[in-house]
Amino acid sequence: MSGHHHHHDFAGEKLVLAARDALVAAGEQWTDMRSDVFEALAGCEKPASAYDIAESVGTGRGKRVAANSVYRILDLFVRTNLARRVESANAYVANSHPGCRHDCIFLICDVCGSAVHIDDDRLTGALRQAAQSAGFAEVRPVVEIRGHCAECARGEAL
């Protein structure tokens, strides 16, 4: 089995449509508020907090949006694989391939705050197997690697 899985990444309106289709396929409704939250999240270049998203959605709607409402929607998005949570930052990123379920390995830059993810089924599969061997069930590996992204590392070398 290959450790890397290739899939189609969506962006822009195609990402929003793919997310809507995935949420509806999971038996959930795609409401205007969920659409607004997903679009705000997908528009972020870096992991975003629920407060950042609530502010963005509130600005777009012309009225305050409670962060608690956004947290509930983000939790739904994580459960249905539309978003991923960066645990160490308590922030979220849109999943660019919502129809595909993988454990995510985040590479987080300590300088600029960017986060990219890679899928490596060999690594996360080994983690799942080790946890299951230790008696854990419903294992969800969370792997975050902190360092400096290529761009920030180049800037330090100058």
mmCIF file of C-alpha atoms in Angstrom:
data_model
loop_
_atom_site.group_PDB
_atom_site.id
_atom_site.type_symbol
_atom_site.label_atom_id
_atom_site.label_comp_id
_atom_site.label_asym_id
_atom_site.label_seq_id
_atom_site.Cartn_x
_atom_site.Cartn_y
_atom_site.Cartn_z
ATOM 1 C CA MET A 1 0.000 0.000 0.000
ATOM 2 C CA SER A 2 1.327 3.415 -0.891
ATOM 3 C CA GLY A 3 1.748 5.820 1.988
ATOM 4 C CA HIS A 4 0.582 8.783 -0.008
ATOM 5 C CA HIS A 5 -2.921 9.014 -1.387
ATOM 6 C CA HIS A 6 -3.627 11.183 -4.399
ATOM 7 C CA HIS A 7 -6.965 12.897 -4.717
ATOM 8 C CA HIS A 8 -8.478 15.945 -6.302
ATOM 9 C CA ASP A 9 -8.252 19.124 -4.267
ATOM 10 C CA PHE A 10 -11.084 21.584 -4.767
ATOM 11 C CA ALA A 11 -10.917 25.366 -4.477
ATOM 12 C CA GLY A 12 -13.286 28.320 -4.683
ATOM 13 C CA GLU A 13 -16.882 27.646 -5.667
ATOM 14 C CA LYS A 14 -16.111 23.999 -6.533
ATOM 15 C CA LEU A 15 -14.915 23.460 -2.943
ATOM 16 C CA VAL A 16 -18.117 24.981 -1.542
ATOM 17 C CA LEU A 17 -20.234 22.757 -3.809
ATOM 18 C CA ALA A 18 -18.219 19.651 -2.880
ATOM 19 C CA ALA A 19 -18.620 20.508 0.821
ATOM 20 C CA ARG A 20 -22.373 21.039 0.415
ATOM 21 C CA ASP A 21 -22.736 17.713 -1.391
ATOM 22 C CA ALA A 22 -20.685 15.887 1.266
ATOM 23 C CA LEU A 23 -22.716 17.401 4.123
ATOM 24 C CA VAL A 24 -26.033 16.541 2.480
ATOM 25 C CA ALA A 25 -24.751 13.005 1.767
ATOM 26 C CA ALA A 26 -24.006 12.732 5.510
ATOM 27 C CA GLY A 27 -27.691 13.439 6.199
ATOM 28 C CA GLU A 28 -27.239 17.043 7.329
ATOM 29 C CA GLN A 29 -28.762 20.245 5.965
ATOM 30 C CA TRP A 30 -26.731 22.878 4.134
ATOM 31 C CA THR A 31 -28.165 26.048 5.670
ATOM 32 C CA ASP A 32 -27.311 29.648 4.830
ATOM 33 C CA MET A 33 -25.367 29.982 8.092
ATOM 34 C CA ARG A 34 -23.398 26.781 7.455
ATOM 35 C CA SER A 35 -22.668 28.007 3.946
ATOM 36 C CA ASP A 36 -21.457 31.368 5.273
ATOM 37 C CA VAL A 37 -19.236 29.694 7.889
ATOM 38 C CA PHE A 38 -17.740 27.294 5.353
ATOM 39 C CA GLU A 39 -17.110 30.066 2.819
ATOM 40 C CA ALA A 40 -15.413 32.197 5.491
ATOM 41 C CA LEU A 41 -13.272 29.242 6.584
ATOM 42 C CA ALA A 42 -12.365 28.308 3.015
ATOM 43 C CA GLY A 43 -11.356 31.909 2.365
ATOM 44 C CA CYS A 44 -8.761 31.919 5.143
ATOM 45 C CA GLU A 45 -5.142 31.452 4.136
ATOM 46 C CA LYS A 46 -4.143 30.311 7.625
ATOM 47 C CA PRO A 47 -5.927 28.276 10.302
ATOM 48 C CA ALA A 48 -8.775 30.375 11.701
ATOM 49 C CA SER A 49 -10.377 30.426 15.134
ATOM 50 C CA ALA A 50 -14.123 30.322 15.646
ATOM 51 C CA TYR A 51 -13.891 33.965 16.745
ATOM 52 C CA ASP A 52 -12.164 34.956 13.476
ATOM 53 C CA ILE A 53 -14.849 33.177 11.484
ATOM 54 C CA ALA A 54 -17.689 34.638 13.596
ATOM 55 C CA GLU A 55 -16.301 38.124 12.968
ATOM 56 C CA SER A 56 -16.011 37.505 9.219
ATOM 57 C CA VAL A 57 -19.515 36.031 8.943
ATOM 58 C CA GLY A 58 -20.943 38.805 11.117
ATOM 59 C CA THR A 59 -19.367 41.457 8.914
ATOM 60 C CA GLY A 60 -20.793 39.783 5.807
ATOM 61 C CA ARG A 61 -24.246 39.488 7.357
ATOM 62 C CA GLY A 62 -24.231 42.957 8.876
ATOM 63 C CA LYS A 63 -24.956 41.647 12.376
ATOM 64 C CA ARG A 64 -23.060 40.007 15.207
ATOM 65 C CA VAL A 65 -22.638 36.218 15.007
ATOM 66 C CA ALA A 66 -21.979 34.316 18.242
ATOM 67 C CA ALA A 67 -18.758 32.329 18.373
ATOM 68 C CA ASN A 68 -20.673 29.500 20.113
ATOM 69 C CA SER A 69 -22.833 29.075 17.012
ATOM 70 C CA VAL A 70 -19.733 28.965 14.848
ATOM 71 C CA TYR A 71 -18.103 26.386 17.171
ATOM 72 C CA ARG A 72 -21.129 24.088 16.796
ATOM 73 C CA ILE A 73 -20.978 24.374 13.014
ATOM 74 C CA LEU A 74 -17.207 23.814 12.966
ATOM 75 C CA ASP A 75 -17.632 20.705 15.147
ATOM 76 C CA LEU A 76 -20.178 19.423 12.622
ATOM 77 C CA PHE A 77 -17.765 20.186 9.777
ATOM 78 C CA VAL A 78 -14.974 18.268 11.526
ATOM 79 C CA ARG A 79 -17.284 15.282 12.190
ATOM 80 C CA THR A 80 -18.371 15.234 8.529
ATOM 81 C CA ASN A 81 -14.839 15.770 7.172
ATOM 82 C CA LEU A 82 -15.449 19.250 5.744
ATOM 83 C CA ALA A 83 -12.880 20.848 8.034
ATOM 84 C CA ARG A 84 -9.890 19.832 10.084
ATOM 85 C CA ARG A 85 -8.969 21.123 13.517
ATOM 86 C CA VAL A 86 -5.424 22.236 14.242
ATOM 87 C CA GLU A 87 -5.435 21.103 17.859
ATOM 88 C CA SER A 88 -2.421 23.060 19.111
ATOM 89 C CA ALA A 89 -3.806 26.346 17.772
ATOM 90 C CA ASN A 90 -7.527 25.702 18.494
ATOM 91 C CA ALA A 91 -8.094 26.722 14.891
ATOM 92 C CA TYR A 92 -9.630 25.207 11.786
ATOM 93 C CA VAL A 93 -8.895 24.780 8.094
ATOM 94 C CA ALA A 94 -11.263 23.781 5.315
ATOM 95 C CA ASN A 95 -10.683 20.289 3.951
ATOM 96 C CA SER A 96 -9.869 20.760 0.271
ATOM 97 C CA HIS A 97 -11.043 17.217 -0.515
ATOM 98 C CA PRO A 98 -14.214 16.730 1.557
ATOM 99 C CA GLY A 99 -15.193 13.424 -0.051
ATOM 100 C CA CYS A 100 -11.992 11.731 1.089
ATOM 101 C CA ARG A 101 -11.350 10.703 4.703
ATOM 102 C CA HIS A 102 -7.797 10.563 5.991
ATOM 103 C CA ASP A 103 -5.949 11.244 9.166
ATOM 104 C CA CYS A 104 -4.216 14.552 8.696
ATOM 105 C CA ILE A 105 -0.623 15.394 9.420
ATOM 106 C CA PHE A 106 -0.224 19.155 9.836
ATOM 107 C CA LEU A 107 3.012 21.002 9.185
ATOM 108 C CA ILE A 108 2.706 24.259 11.138
ATOM 109 C CA CYS A 109 5.074 27.196 10.704
ATOM 110 C CA ASP A 110 6.108 28.814 13.997
ATOM 111 C CA VAL A 111 7.066 32.009 12.149
ATOM 112 C CA CYS A 112 4.115 32.881 9.878
ATOM 113 C CA GLY A 113 1.433 30.572 11.304
ATOM 114 C CA SER A 114 0.664 28.807 8.037
ATOM 115 C CA ALA A 115 -0.436 25.195 8.145
ATOM 116 C CA VAL A 116 -0.320 22.686 5.341
ATOM 117 C CA HIS A 117 -1.389 19.114 5.593
ATOM 118 C CA ILE A 118 -0.081 15.932 4.141
ATOM 119 C CA ASP A 119 -1.685 12.515 4.035
ATOM 120 C CA ASP A 120 0.584 9.571 4.802
ATOM 121 C CA ASP A 121 -1.456 6.457 5.489
ATOM 122 C CA ARG A 122 1.659 4.471 6.461
ATOM 123 C CA LEU A 123 2.436 6.795 9.352
ATOM 124 C CA THR A 124 -1.102 7.296 10.631
ATOM 125 C CA GLY A 125 -1.894 3.611 10.043
ATOM 126 C CA ALA A 126 1.061 2.657 12.232
ATOM 127 C CA LEU A 127 -0.164 5.057 14.926
ATOM 128 C CA ARG A 128 -3.679 3.601 14.734
ATOM 129 C CA GLN A 129 -2.309 0.058 14.961
ATOM 130 C CA ALA A 130 -0.100 0.912 17.959
ATOM 131 C CA ALA A 131 -3.037 2.541 19.780
ATOM 132 C CA GLN A 132 -5.356 -0.365 19.003
ATOM 133 C CA SER A 133 -2.693 -2.811 20.236
ATOM 134 C CA ALA A 134 -2.700 -0.856 23.499
ATOM 135 C CA GLY A 135 -6.463 -1.371 23.777
ATOM 136 C CA PHE A 136 -7.730 1.933 22.390
ATOM 137 C CA ALA A 137 -10.839 1.980 20.208
ATOM 138 C CA GLU A 138 -12.126 4.750 17.922
ATOM 139 C CA VAL A 139 -8.589 5.983 17.336
ATOM 140 C CA ARG A 140 -8.166 9.355 15.636
ATOM 141 C CA PRO A 141 -4.492 10.227 15.197
ATOM 142 C CA VAL A 142 -3.668 13.899 15.527
ATOM 143 C CA VAL A 143 -0.210 14.659 14.190
ATOM 144 C CA GLU A 144 1.179 18.175 14.193
ATOM 145 C CA ILE A 145 4.753 18.971 13.270
ATOM 146 C CA ARG A 146 6.016 22.437 14.114
ATOM 147 C CA GLY A 147 8.908 24.159 12.417
ATOM 148 C CA HIS A 148 9.543 26.751 9.735
ATOM 149 C CA CYS A 149 7.902 26.621 6.319
ATOM 150 C CA ALA A 150 10.154 26.784 3.261
ATOM 151 C CA GLU A 151 9.435 30.474 2.682
ATOM 152 C CA CYS A 152 10.223 31.487 6.266
ATOM 153 C CA ALA A 153 13.299 29.247 6.348
ATOM 154 C CA ARG A 154 14.583 30.988 3.177
ATOM 155 C CA GLY A 155 13.985 34.374 4.805
ATOM 156 C CA GLU A 156 16.066 33.365 7.818
ATOM 157 C CA ALA A 157 18.908 32.241 5.581
ATOM 158 C CA LEU A 158 19.205 35.717 4.001
#
